[in-house]
CSV table of C-alpha atoms and ligand atoms in Angstrom, one decimal:
chain,number,residue,atom,x,y,z
Y,1,MET,CA,-33.2,-48.7,184.6
Y,2,ASN,CA,-32.7,-50.2,181.1
Y,3,GLU,CA,-34.4,-53.6,181.3
Y,4,ARG,CA,-32.6,-54.9,178.2
Y,5,VAL,CA,-30.4,-57.9,179.0
Y,6,GLY,CA,-28.4,-60.3,176.8
Y,7,ASN,CA,-27.5,-59.1,173.3
Y,8,LYS,CA,-29.2,-56.3,171.6
Y,9,LYS,CA,-31.9,-58.4,170.0
Y,10,LEU,CA,-35.6,-58.0,171.3
Y,11,TRP,CA,-35.4,-61.8,171.9
Y,12,GLY,CA,-31.8,-61.8,173.1
Y,13,GLY,CA,-32.3,-62.6,176.8
Y,14,ARG,CA,-30.9,-66.1,176.7
Y,15,PHE,CA,-28.2,-65.3,174.2
Y,16,SER,CA,-24.6,-64.5,175.2
Y,17,ARG,CA,-23.1,-64.2,171.7
Y,18,ASN,CA,-24.3,-62.0,168.9
Y,19,THR,CA,-25.8,-63.4,165.8
Y,20,ASP,CA,-23.4,-64.3,163.0
Y,21,GLU,CA,-23.4,-61.5,160.5
Y,22,LEU,CA,-24.2,-63.8,157.5
Y,23,VAL,CA,-26.9,-65.5,159.6
Y,24,GLU,CA,-28.5,-62.1,160.4
Y,25,LYS,CA,-28.8,-61.5,156.7
Y,26,PHE,CA,-30.1,-65.0,155.9
Y,27,ASN,CA,-32.7,-64.9,158.7
Y,28,ALA,CA,-34.0,-61.5,157.8
Y,29,SER,CA,-37.3,-61.2,155.8
Y,30,ILE,CA,-37.6,-57.4,156.2
Y,31,ASP,CA,-37.1,-56.8,152.4
Y,32,VAL,CA,-40.1,-59.0,151.6
Y,33,ASP,CA,-42.5,-58.6,154.7
Y,34,LYS,CA,-42.1,-54.6,154.9
Y,35,ARG,CA,-45.2,-54.5,152.8
Y,36,LEU,CA,-47.2,-55.8,155.8
Y,37,PHE,CA,-46.6,-52.7,157.8
Y,38,GLU,CA,-50.1,-51.3,157.7
Y,39,SER,CA,-51.5,-54.7,158.6
Y,40,ASP,CA,-49.1,-55.0,161.4
Y,41,ILE,CA,-50.0,-51.6,162.8
Y,42,GLU,CA,-53.7,-52.3,162.4
Y,43,GLY,CA,-53.4,-55.6,164.3
Y,44,SER,CA,-51.2,-54.0,167.1
Y,45,ILE,CA,-53.7,-51.1,167.6
Y,46,ALA,CA,-56.5,-53.7,168.0
Y,47,HIS,CA,-54.5,-55.8,170.4
Y,48,LEU,CA,-53.8,-52.6,172.5
Y,49,LYS,CA,-57.4,-51.6,172.5
Y,50,MET,CA,-58.3,-55.3,173.7
Y,51,MET,CA,-55.6,-55.2,176.4
Y,52,ALA,CA,-57.0,-51.8,177.7
Y,53,LYS,CA,-60.5,-53.1,177.7
Y,54,GLU,CA,-59.5,-56.1,179.7
Y,55,SER,CA,-57.1,-54.2,182.0
Y,56,ILE,CA,-54.1,-56.2,180.8
Y,57,ILE,CA,-52.4,-52.8,180.5
Y,58,THR,CA,-53.6,-49.4,181.4
Y,59,ARG,CA,-55.8,-47.3,179.2
Y,60,ASP,CA,-53.1,-44.6,179.3
Y,61,ASP,CA,-50.3,-46.9,178.3
Y,62,ALA,CA,-52.6,-48.2,175.4
Y,63,ASP,CA,-53.4,-44.6,174.3
Y,64,THR,CA,-49.7,-43.7,174.3
Y,65,LEU,CA,-48.9,-46.7,172.2
Y,66,ILE,CA,-51.5,-46.2,169.8
Y,67,LYS,CA,-50.4,-42.7,169.2
Y,68,GLY,CA,-46.9,-44.0,168.9
Y,69,LEU,CA,-47.9,-46.6,166.4
Y,70,LEU,CA,-49.8,-44.0,164.2
Y,71,LYS,CA,-46.4,-41.9,164.3
Y,72,VAL,CA,-44.5,-45.0,163.3
Y,73,LYS,CA,-46.9,-45.5,160.5
Y,74,LYS,CA,-46.3,-42.0,159.2
Y,75,LYS,CA,-42.6,-42.4,159.5
Y,76,ILE,CA,-42.6,-45.6,157.4
Y,77,GLU,CA,-44.9,-44.0,154.8
Y,78,ASN,CA,-42.4,-41.0,154.6
Y,79,ASN,CA,-39.4,-43.4,154.2
Y,80,GLU,CA,-38.1,-42.1,157.6
Y,81,ILE,CA,-37.4,-45.6,158.9
Y,82,LEU,CA,-34.2,-47.3,157.9
Y,83,PHE,CA,-34.9,-51.0,157.4
Y,84,SER,CA,-32.0,-53.3,158.5
Y,85,ALA,CA,-31.4,-57.1,158.5
Y,86,SER,CA,-30.3,-56.9,162.3
Y,87,LEU,CA,-34.1,-56.2,163.1
Y,88,GLU,CA,-35.1,-59.2,161.2
Y,89,ASP,CA,-38.7,-58.6,160.0
Y,90,ILE,CA,-41.4,-55.9,160.0
Y,91,HIS,CA,-42.8,-56.8,163.3
Y,92,MET,CA,-39.4,-56.2,165.0
Y,93,HIS,CA,-38.9,-52.9,163.1
Y,94,ILE,CA,-42.3,-51.6,164.2
Y,95,GLU,CA,-41.8,-52.5,167.8
Y,96,ASP,CA,-38.2,-51.1,167.8
Y,97,ALA,CA,-39.5,-47.8,166.2
Y,98,LEU,CA,-42.3,-47.6,168.6
Y,99,GLY,CA,-39.7,-47.7,171.4
Y,100,LYS,CA,-37.9,-44.7,170.0
Y,101,VAL,CA,-41.2,-42.8,169.6
Y,102,SER,CA,-43.0,-43.8,172.9
Y,103,GLY,CA,-40.1,-45.0,175.2
Y,104,ASP,CA,-39.9,-48.1,177.4
Y,105,VAL,CA,-43.8,-48.5,177.6
Y,106,ALA,CA,-43.4,-49.9,174.1
Y,107,ARG,CA,-42.1,-53.1,175.7
Y,108,LYS,CA,-45.7,-53.8,176.9
Y,109,LEU,CA,-47.1,-54.1,173.3
Y,110,HIS,CA,-46.1,-57.7,172.9
Y,111,THR,CA,-47.9,-58.8,176.0
Y,112,GLY,CA,-50.1,-61.9,175.4
Y,113,ARG,CA,-49.1,-62.4,171.8
Y,114,SER,CA,-46.3,-64.0,169.8
Y,115,ARG,CA,-44.9,-63.2,166.4
Y,116,ASN,CA,-46.4,-66.4,165.3
Y,117,ASP,CA,-50.0,-65.3,165.7
Y,118,GLN,CA,-49.0,-61.8,164.8
Y,119,VAL,CA,-47.7,-62.8,161.3
Y,120,ALA,CA,-50.7,-65.0,160.7
Y,121,LEU,CA,-53.0,-62.1,161.5
Y,122,ASP,CA,-50.9,-59.7,159.4
Y,123,VAL,CA,-51.1,-61.9,156.3
Y,124,ARG,CA,-54.8,-62.4,156.8
Y,125,ILE,CA,-55.5,-58.7,157.0
Y,126,TYR,CA,-53.2,-58.0,153.9
Y,127,LEU,CA,-54.8,-60.9,151.9
Y,128,LYS,CA,-58.4,-60.0,152.7
Y,129,LYS,CA,-57.9,-56.6,151.3
Y,130,GLU,CA,-56.0,-57.9,148.1
Y,131,THR,CA,-58.5,-60.5,147.4
Y,132,ARG,CA,-61.3,-58.0,147.5
Y,133,ILE,CA,-59.3,-55.8,145.2
Y,134,ILE,CA,-58.7,-58.8,142.8
Y,135,ILE,CA,-62.3,-59.7,142.7
Y,136,GLU,CA,-63.1,-56.1,141.7
Y,137,LEU,CA,-60.4,-56.2,139.0
Y,138,LEU,CA,-61.8,-59.5,137.7
Y,139,TYR,CA,-65.3,-57.9,137.5
Y,140,GLY,CA,-63.8,-55.1,135.5
Y,141,PHE,CA,-62.2,-57.5,133.1
Y,142,GLN,CA,-65.5,-59.3,132.7
Y,143,LYS,CA,-67.1,-56.0,131.9
Y,144,SER,CA,-64.7,-55.6,129.0
Y,145,LEU,CA,-65.5,-59.1,127.7
Y,146,VAL,CA,-69.2,-58.5,127.9
Y,147,ARG,CA,-69.0,-55.0,126.3
Y,148,MET,CA,-66.9,-56.5,123.4
Y,149,ALA,CA,-69.5,-59.5,123.1
Y,150,LYS,CA,-72.4,-56.9,123.1
Y,151,SER,CA,-70.8,-54.8,120.3
Y,152,HIS,CA,-70.0,-57.8,118.1
Y,153,LEU,CA,-73.1,-59.9,118.8
Y,154,ASP,CA,-73.5,-61.2,115.2
Y,155,VAL,CA,-69.8,-61.7,114.2
Y,156,ILE,CA,-69.4,-65.3,113.1
Y,157,MET,CA,-66.1,-67.2,113.3
Y,158,PRO,CA,-64.9,-70.7,113.0
Y,159,GLY,CA,-65.1,-72.7,116.3
Y,160,TYR,CA,-62.1,-75.0,116.7
Y,161,THR,CA,-61.5,-78.4,118.2
Y,162,HIS,CA,-57.9,-79.7,118.1
Y,163,LEU,CA,-57.2,-76.2,116.6
Y,164,GLN,CA,-58.9,-77.5,113.4
Y,165,ARG,CA,-62.0,-75.7,112.1
Y,166,ALA,CA,-64.9,-77.5,113.6
Y,167,GLN,CA,-68.3,-75.5,113.4
Y,168,PRO,CA,-69.2,-71.8,113.1
Y,169,VAL,CA,-69.8,-70.1,116.3
Y,170,LEU,CA,-70.6,-66.6,117.2
Y,171,PHE,CA,-67.4,-64.6,118.2
Y,172,SER,CA,-69.5,-63.2,121.1
Y,173,HIS,CA,-70.3,-66.8,122.3
Y,174,HIS,CA,-66.5,-67.4,122.2
Y,175,LEU,CA,-65.9,-64.3,124.3
Y,176,MET,CA,-68.8,-65.4,126.6
Y,177,ALA,CA,-66.9,-68.7,127.3
Y,178,TYR,CA,-64.2,-66.5,129.0
Y,179,TYR,CA,-66.9,-64.7,130.9
Y,180,GLU,CA,-67.9,-68.0,132.4
Y,181,MET,CA,-64.3,-69.1,133.2
Y,182,PHE,CA,-63.6,-65.8,135.1
Y,183,LYS,CA,-67.0,-66.0,136.7
Y,184,ARG,CA,-65.7,-69.2,138.3
Y,185,ASP,CA,-62.6,-67.6,139.3
Y,186,ILE,CA,-64.4,-64.9,141.2
Y,187,GLU,CA,-66.5,-67.5,142.8
Y,188,ARG,CA,-63.4,-69.4,144.0
Y,189,PHE,CA,-61.9,-66.1,145.3
Y,190,GLU,CA,-65.1,-65.2,147.1
Y,191,ASP,CA,-65.2,-68.6,148.7
Y,192,CYS,CA,-61.6,-68.6,149.6
Y,193,LEU,CA,-62.3,-65.3,151.4
Y,194,LYS,CA,-64.3,-67.3,154.0
Y,195,ARG,CA,-61.0,-69.1,155.0
Y,196,ILE,CA,-58.9,-65.9,154.9
Y,197,ASP,CA,-61.5,-64.0,157.0
Y,198,VAL,CA,-60.6,-65.7,160.3
Y,199,MET,CA,-58.9,-63.9,163.2
Y,200,PRO,CA,-55.9,-65.7,164.8
Y,201,LEU,CA,-54.5,-63.3,167.3
Y,202,GLY,CA,-54.5,-64.2,170.9
Y,203,THR,CA,-53.4,-67.8,170.3
Y,204,ALA,CA,-49.9,-66.6,170.9
Y,205,ALA,CA,-46.9,-68.9,170.3
Y,206,LEU,CA,-49.2,-72.0,169.8
Y,207,ALA,CA,-50.8,-72.8,173.1
Y,208,GLY,CA,-52.9,-69.8,173.8
Y,209,THR,CA,-51.9,-67.2,176.5
Y,210,THR,CA,-52.3,-66.9,180.4
Y,211,TYR,CA,-53.5,-63.3,179.9
Y,212,PRO,CA,-57.2,-62.7,179.8
Y,213,VAL,CA,-57.3,-61.8,176.2
Y,214,ASN,CA,-60.7,-61.0,174.6
Y,215,ARG,CA,-60.3,-62.5,171.2
Y,216,GLU,CA,-63.9,-61.8,170.3
Y,217,PHE,CA,-63.4,-58.1,171.0
Y,218,THR,CA,-60.1,-58.2,168.7
Y,219,ARG,CA,-62.0,-59.8,166.0
Y,220,GLU,CA,-64.7,-57.2,166.2
Y,221,VAL,CA,-62.2,-54.3,166.2
Y,222,LEU,CA,-60.6,-55.7,163.0
Y,223,SER,CA,-63.9,-56.6,161.4
Y,224,PHE,CA,-63.0,-60.3,160.9
Y,225,ALA,CA,-65.9,-62.8,160.4
Y,226,LYS,CA,-64.8,-65.2,163.0
Y,227,VAL,CA,-62.2,-66.1,165.5
Y,228,SER,CA,-60.0,-69.2,164.9
Y,229,ASP,CA,-60.9,-72.1,167.1
Y,230,ASN,CA,-57.6,-74.0,167.7
Y,231,SER,CA,-54.5,-72.2,168.8
Y,232,ILE,CA,-52.0,-74.7,167.3
Y,233,ASP,CA,-53.9,-74.6,163.9
Y,234,SER,CA,-54.0,-70.8,164.1
Y,235,VAL,CA,-50.4,-70.4,164.0
Y,236,SER,CA,-49.5,-73.2,161.6
Y,237,ASP,CA,-52.3,-72.8,159.0
Y,238,ARG,CA,-51.4,-71.5,155.6
Y,239,ASP,CA,-54.1,-73.3,153.7
Y,240,PHE,CA,-55.6,-69.9,152.8
Y,241,VAL,CA,-52.4,-69.0,151.1
Y,242,MET,CA,-52.2,-72.2,149.3
Y,243,GLU,CA,-55.8,-71.8,148.3
Y,244,PHE,CA,-55.4,-68.2,147.1
Y,245,ILE,CA,-52.4,-69.1,145.0
Y,246,SER,CA,-54.1,-72.0,143.6
Y,247,HIS,CA,-57.2,-70.0,142.5
Y,248,ALA,CA,-54.8,-67.4,141.1
Y,249,SER,CA,-53.1,-70.1,139.1
Y,250,ILE,CA,-56.3,-71.2,137.5
Y,251,ALA,CA,-57.1,-67.5,136.7
Y,252,MET,CA,-53.8,-67.1,135.1
Y,253,ILE,CA,-54.2,-70.3,133.2
Y,254,HIS,CA,-57.4,-68.7,131.8
Y,255,PHE,CA,-55.5,-65.5,130.9
Y,256,SER,CA,-52.9,-67.7,129.1
Y,257,ARG,CA,-55.5,-69.5,127.0
Y,258,LEU,CA,-56.9,-66.1,125.9
Y,259,SER,CA,-53.5,-64.8,125.3
Y,260,GLU,CA,-52.7,-67.9,123.1
Y,261,GLU,CA,-55.8,-67.2,121.0
Y,262,LEU,CA,-55.1,-63.5,120.7
Y,263,ILE,CA,-51.5,-64.3,119.6
Y,264,LEU,CA,-52.8,-66.7,117.0
Y,265,TRP,CA,-55.6,-64.5,115.8
Y,266,SER,CA,-53.3,-61.6,115.3
Y,267,THR,CA,-50.9,-63.6,113.1
Y,268,SER,CA,-51.2,-62.9,109.3
Y,269,GLU,CA,-52.2,-66.5,108.9
Y,270,PHE,CA,-55.3,-65.9,110.9
Y,271,SER,CA,-55.8,-62.0,110.7
Y,272,PHE,CA,-58.9,-62.3,112.8
Y,273,ILE,CA,-57.9,-59.3,115.0
Y,274,THR,CA,-55.5,-56.4,115.2
Y,275,ILE,CA,-54.2,-55.5,118.6
Y,276,SER,CA,-53.8,-51.8,119.1
Y,277,ASP,CA,-50.4,-50.2,118.6
Y,278,SER,CA,-50.5,-49.1,122.4
Y,279,PHE,CA,-50.5,-52.8,123.4
Y,280,THR,CA,-47.8,-54.1,120.9
Y,281,THR,CA,-44.2,-53.5,120.4
Y,282,GLY,CA,-41.8,-53.4,117.5
Y,283,SER,CA,-38.8,-55.4,116.7
Y,284,SER,CA,-35.1,-53.8,116.8
Y,285,ILE,CA,-34.1,-55.5,113.7
Y,286,MET,CA,-37.3,-56.3,111.6
Y,287,PRO,CA,-39.0,-53.1,110.7
Y,288,GLN,CA,-42.3,-54.7,109.7
Y,289,LYS,CA,-42.8,-56.5,113.1
Y,290,LYS,CA,-45.7,-55.7,115.4
Y,291,ASN,CA,-45.4,-58.1,118.2
Y,292,PRO,CA,-48.2,-59.1,120.7
Y,293,ASP,CA,-46.0,-58.7,123.8
Y,294,VAL,CA,-48.6,-58.0,126.3
Y,295,ALA,CA,-50.5,-61.3,125.5
Y,296,GLU,CA,-47.1,-63.2,125.4
Y,297,LEU,CA,-46.0,-61.7,128.7
Y,298,VAL,CA,-49.2,-62.7,130.3
Y,299,ARG,CA,-48.9,-66.1,128.9
Y,300,GLY,CA,-45.4,-66.3,130.4
Y,301,LYS,CA,-46.5,-65.0,133.7
Y,302,ALA,CA,-48.9,-67.8,134.2
Y,303,GLY,CA,-45.8,-70.0,134.5
Y,304,ARG,CA,-44.5,-67.8,137.3
Y,305,VAL,CA,-47.8,-68.0,139.3
Y,306,ILE,CA,-47.9,-71.8,138.8
Y,307,GLY,CA,-44.3,-71.8,140.1
Y,308,ASN,CA,-45.4,-69.9,143.2
Y,309,LEU,CA,-48.2,-72.5,143.8
Y,310,VAL,CA,-45.5,-75.3,143.6
Y,311,SER,CA,-43.3,-73.3,146.1
Y,312,ILE,CA,-46.0,-72.9,148.7
Y,313,LEU,CA,-47.3,-76.5,148.4
Y,314,THR,CA,-43.8,-77.8,148.7
Y,315,LEU,CA,-43.1,-75.4,151.6
Y,316,MET,CA,-45.9,-76.6,153.6
Y,317,LYS,CA,-45.5,-80.2,152.7
Y,318,SER,CA,-44.6,-82.5,155.8
Y,319,LEU,CA,-44.1,-79.4,158.1
Y,320,PRO,CA,-44.8,-80.6,161.7
Y,321,LEU,CA,-47.1,-78.4,163.9
Y,322,ALA,CA,-47.0,-75.6,164.7
Y,323,TYR,CA,-45.0,-72.7,163.4
Y,324,ASN,CA,-41.7,-73.4,161.6
Y,325,LYS,CA,-39.4,-70.9,160.3
Y,326,ASP,CA,-39.8,-72.4,156.9
Y,327,MET,CA,-43.1,-70.5,156.9
Y,328,GLN,CA,-41.4,-67.2,156.6
Y,329,GLU,CA,-40.9,-68.2,153.0
Y,330,ASP,CA,-44.7,-68.1,152.2
Y,331,LYS,CA,-44.7,-64.3,151.5
Y,332,GLU,CA,-42.6,-64.1,148.4
Y,333,PRO,CA,-44.9,-66.4,146.4
Y,334,LEU,CA,-47.9,-64.9,147.8
Y,335,PHE,CA,-46.9,-61.3,147.2
Y,336,ASP,CA,-45.6,-62.0,143.7
Y,337,THR,CA,-48.9,-63.9,142.9
Y,338,VAL,CA,-50.9,-60.9,144.1
Y,339,ASP,CA,-48.9,-58.4,142.0
Y,340,THR,CA,-48.8,-60.7,139.0
Y,341,LEU,CA,-52.5,-61.3,138.9
Y,342,LYS,CA,-53.4,-57.6,139.5
Y,343,ILE,CA,-51.2,-56.3,136.7
Y,344,CYS,CA,-52.4,-58.9,134.3
Y,345,THR,CA,-55.9,-58.4,135.1
Y,346,SER,CA,-55.6,-54.6,134.8
Y,347,VAL,CA,-53.6,-54.6,131.5
Y,348,TYR,CA,-55.8,-57.2,129.8
Y,349,THR,CA,-59.0,-55.1,130.7
Y,350,ARG,CA,-57.4,-52.3,128.8
Y,351,MET,CA,-56.0,-54.4,126.0
Y,352,LEU,CA,-59.3,-55.9,125.3
Y,353,GLU,CA,-60.8,-52.5,124.6
Y,354,ASN,CA,-58.2,-51.8,122.1
Y,355,ILE,CA,-58.7,-54.8,119.8
Y,356,LYS,CA,-60.1,-54.5,116.3
Y,357,ILE,CA,-62.1,-57.4,115.0
Y,358,HIS,CA,-61.9,-58.4,111.3
Y,359,LYS,CA,-65.5,-59.6,110.8
Y,360,ASP,CA,-65.0,-60.5,107.2
Y,361,ARG,CA,-61.8,-62.6,107.7
Y,362,MET,CA,-63.7,-64.5,110.4
Y,363,TYR,CA,-66.6,-65.1,108.2
Y,364,ASP,CA,-64.5,-66.1,105.2
Y,365,ALA,CA,-62.6,-68.6,107.3
Y,366,CYS,CA,-66.0,-70.4,108.0
Y,367,LYS,CA,-66.4,-71.0,104.3
Y,368,HIS,CA,-63.4,-73.3,104.1
Y,369,GLY,CA,-62.7,-76.6,105.7
Y,370,PHE,CA,-66.2,-78.3,105.7
Y,371,LEU,CA,-67.6,-76.7,108.7
Y,372,ASN,CA,-70.9,-77.6,107.4
Y,373,ALA,CA,-70.3,-81.3,107.3
Y,374,THR,CA,-72.2,-81.9,110.6
Y,375,ASP,CA,-75.1,-79.9,109.3
Y,376,LEU,CA,-75.1,-82.0,106.1
Y,377,ALA,CA,-75.6,-85.1,108.4
Y,378,ASP,CA,-78.2,-83.3,110.4
Y,379,TYR,CA,-80.0,-82.6,107.0
Y,380,LEU,CA,-80.1,-86.2,106.2
Y,381,VAL,CA,-81.4,-87.0,109.7
Y,382,SER,CA,-84.1,-84.5,109.1
Y,383,LYS,CA,-85.0,-86.5,106.0
Y,384,GLY,CA,-85.3,-89.7,108.0
Y,385,MET,CA,-81.8,-91.2,108.0
Y,386,ALA,CA,-80.3,-92.5,111.2
Y,387,PHE,CA,-77.4,-90.3,112.4
Y,388,ARG,CA,-74.5,-92.7,112.1
Y,389,ASN,CA,-75.5,-93.5,108.5
Y,390,ALA,CA,-75.9,-89.8,107.8
Y,391,HIS,CA,-72.5,-89.2,109.4
Y,392,ALA,CA,-71.1,-91.7,106.9
Y,393,VAL,CA,-72.7,-90.1,103.9
Y,394,ALA,CA,-71.6,-86.6,104.9
Y,395,GLY,CA,-68.0,-88.0,105.4
Y,396,ARG,CA,-68.1,-89.5,101.8
Y,397,ALA,CA,-69.4,-86.0,100.6
Y,398,VAL,CA,-66.4,-84.4,102.2
Y,399,ALA,CA,-64.0,-86.9,100.6
Y,400,CYS,CA,-65.7,-86.3,97.2
Y,401,ALA,CA,-65.6,-82.5,97.6
Y,402,LEU,CA,-61.9,-82.7,98.7
Y,403,ASN,CA,-61.2,-84.8,95.5
Y,404,MET,CA,-62.8,-82.1,93.4
Y,405,LYS,CA,-61.2,-79.2,95.3
Y,406,LYS,CA,-64.7,-78.0,96.2
Y,407,GLU,CA,-66.6,-76.9,99.3
Y,408,LEU,CA,-69.7,-79.0,100.3
Y,409,ASN,CA,-72.1,-76.3,99.0
Y,410,ASP,CA,-70.3,-76.3,95.6
Y,411,LEU,CA,-71.3,-79.8,94.9
Y,412,SER,CA,-74.0,-80.1,92.2
Y,413,ILE,CA,-77.4,-81.7,92.9
Y,414,GLU,CA,-76.4,-84.6,90.8
Y,415,GLU,CA,-73.2,-85.1,92.9
Y,416,PHE,CA,-75.3,-84.8,96.1
Y,417,LYS,CA,-77.9,-87.3,94.7
Y,418,ASP,CA,-75.0,-89.8,93.9
Y,419,LEU,CA,-74.2,-89.7,97.7
Y,420,SER,CA,-77.8,-90.0,98.8
Y,421,GLU,CA,-81.2,-90.0,97.0
Y,422,LEU,CA,-82.6,-88.2,100.1
Y,423,ILE,CA,-80.8,-85.0,99.2
Y,424,GLU,CA,-82.9,-82.3,97.5
Y,425,GLU,CA,-82.4,-78.6,96.4
Y,426,ASP,CA,-83.3,-77.5,99.8
Y,427,VAL,CA,-79.8,-78.7,101.0
Y,428,TYR,CA,-78.2,-75.5,99.9
Y,429,GLY,CA,-80.3,-73.3,102.0
Y,430,PHE,CA,-79.9,-75.8,105.0
Y,431,ILE,CA,-76.1,-75.7,105.2
Y,432,THR,CA,-75.5,-72.0,105.0
Y,433,ILE,CA,-73.3,-70.4,107.7
Y,434,ASP,CA,-76.1,-68.4,109.2
Y,435,LYS,CA,-78.5,-71.3,109.4
Y,436,MET,CA,-75.8,-73.4,111.1
Y,437,ILE,CA,-75.7,-70.7,113.8
Y,438,SER,CA,-79.4,-70.1,114.2
Y,439,ARG,CA,-80.3,-73.7,114.4
Y,440,ARG,CA,-78.0,-74.3,117.5
Y,441,ILE,CA,-80.8,-73.5,119.9
Y,442,SER,CA,-79.9,-76.0,122.7
Y,443,TYR,CA,-79.5,-74.2,125.9
Y,444,GLY,CA,-76.0,-72.8,126.1
Y,445,GLY,CA,-75.6,-73.2,122.4
Y,446,THR,CA,-74.3,-70.6,119.7
Y,447,SER,CA,-77.8,-69.5,118.3
Y,448,PHE,CA,-78.2,-65.6,117.9
Y,449,ASP,CA,-81.0,-65.6,120.5
Y,450,ASN,CA,-79.2,-67.8,123.0
Y,451,VAL,CA,-76.1,-65.6,123.0
Y,452,LYS,CA,-78.0,-62.3,123.0
Y,453,ASN,CA,-79.8,-63.6,126.1
Y,454,ALA,CA,-76.6,-64.7,127.7
Y,455,VAL,CA,-74.9,-61.4,127.1
Y,456,ALA,CA,-77.9,-59.5,128.4
Y,457,LYS,CA,-77.8,-61.7,131.6
Y,458,ALA,CA,-74.2,-61.1,132.2
Y,459,ALA,CA,-74.6,-57.4,131.5
Y,460,GLY,CA,-77.3,-57.4,134.2
Y,461,GLU,CA,-75.2,-59.2,136.6
Y,462,LEU,CA,-72.3,-56.9,136.1
Y,463,GLY,CA,-74.6,-53.8,136.2
Y,464,LEU,CA,-73.7,-52.7,132.7
L,1,LIG,N1,-40.8,-63.2,160.0
L,1,LIG,C1,-41.5,-64.4,160.7
L,1,LIG,C2,-42.4,-65.0,159.5
L,1,LIG,O1,-42.7,-64.3,158.6
L,1,LIG,C3,-42.3,-63.9,161.7
L,1,LIG,C4,-42.6,-65.0,162.7
L,1,LIG,C5,-41.5,-65.4,163.5
L,1,LIG,N2,-41.7,-66.2,164.5
L,1,LIG,C6,-40.7,-66.9,165.1
L,1,LIG,N3,-41.0,-67.7,166.0
L,1,LIG,N4,-39.4,-66.7,164.8
L,1,LIG,O2,-42.7,-66.1,159.6
């Protein structure tokens, strides 16, 4: 006898009228959550193994259903399953397809679970894998950064504050600043994995289940680190999604800052770098143009991921416990964030390896704009003057040089003496660009030795 009662929905028992056509379309999430099919099948297989072990269903039934689920998986992979709004989401599609493959026994699969703990499990299985992939991609990007730093160890560029030339720094030191930023991103994702790696299945709709489920066994089959402790929290928790997107937003902000710099550096005004033709595009009207589209797009996509963060935070704000249908909307921002961060990291890793550095332009830029003013003050301090006074003298030296359209090192010794009797001939050797770099030996500073050590340490950490 066909035990299906009510309308044709899997949950249709208490309904006497069919779902409105527009509502069916509106309610469906299959277009988005179909990408969870592998996780869903993996979770269902673990659930069946657990149920057989605990004699909730027979071993024979479990074996039939596991074989059936593997067939369903093949069918989905071969595009043999037609997705339709009437079956709502991926969970319903898989159960329906299983019925077609294995017969009525498929109706036992959903014993002792709910779609609420099922979807929480699926997203966690999916995100655990993706987070690990993203961490690997970020390591790959760091390798590009460190390789570039290593091959340009002694290149000197102006360091900026307020986007005004400030003090000379090693280009490799500047790159290693990004290495540090992405190192923190990796740490954040690794830490977030601890919260993702929690197994919610067996908490059912919200209250737990009357069946003797062995959640510890399910956890082991699925290789999760721990089982969730509170059934209500298990089905309503999306902290791990918010956390993931928030870390992704920070990583994207880091990419956007690098993008902004690459875009600036590749202008004819700066001309510090040339981005390879393979990572730029032309203009349809201006034949001379070579645009840094990749960097611009990544900069733009940071906005999109930040938008996803605002989406998920707003979605979860004020939601009463436990599951609410609003939460179906968590997947679009999550999937989009995963996709965006992955493609941006991959494309950046390749682009970086295809950038040419114009060492001479960078060095020349250090000669203009009084980047040695601080060092002139330091020189006076070395001759016994208090720093505040030295700062004032160096400031007057800048004003004086500006007036004469000179750089500080072009001032004559008489002009220097007019500013301070403490200044001697040795000032010229003191305020050279190379000396400015090599004197910055404070830990974490830009001296040649410091940066060489930092690059070597990073290379070691990355196994380069
Ligand atoms: N498609 C739903 C989601 O993604 C699955 C959970 C549905 N649960 C329910 N009680 N309607 O959130």
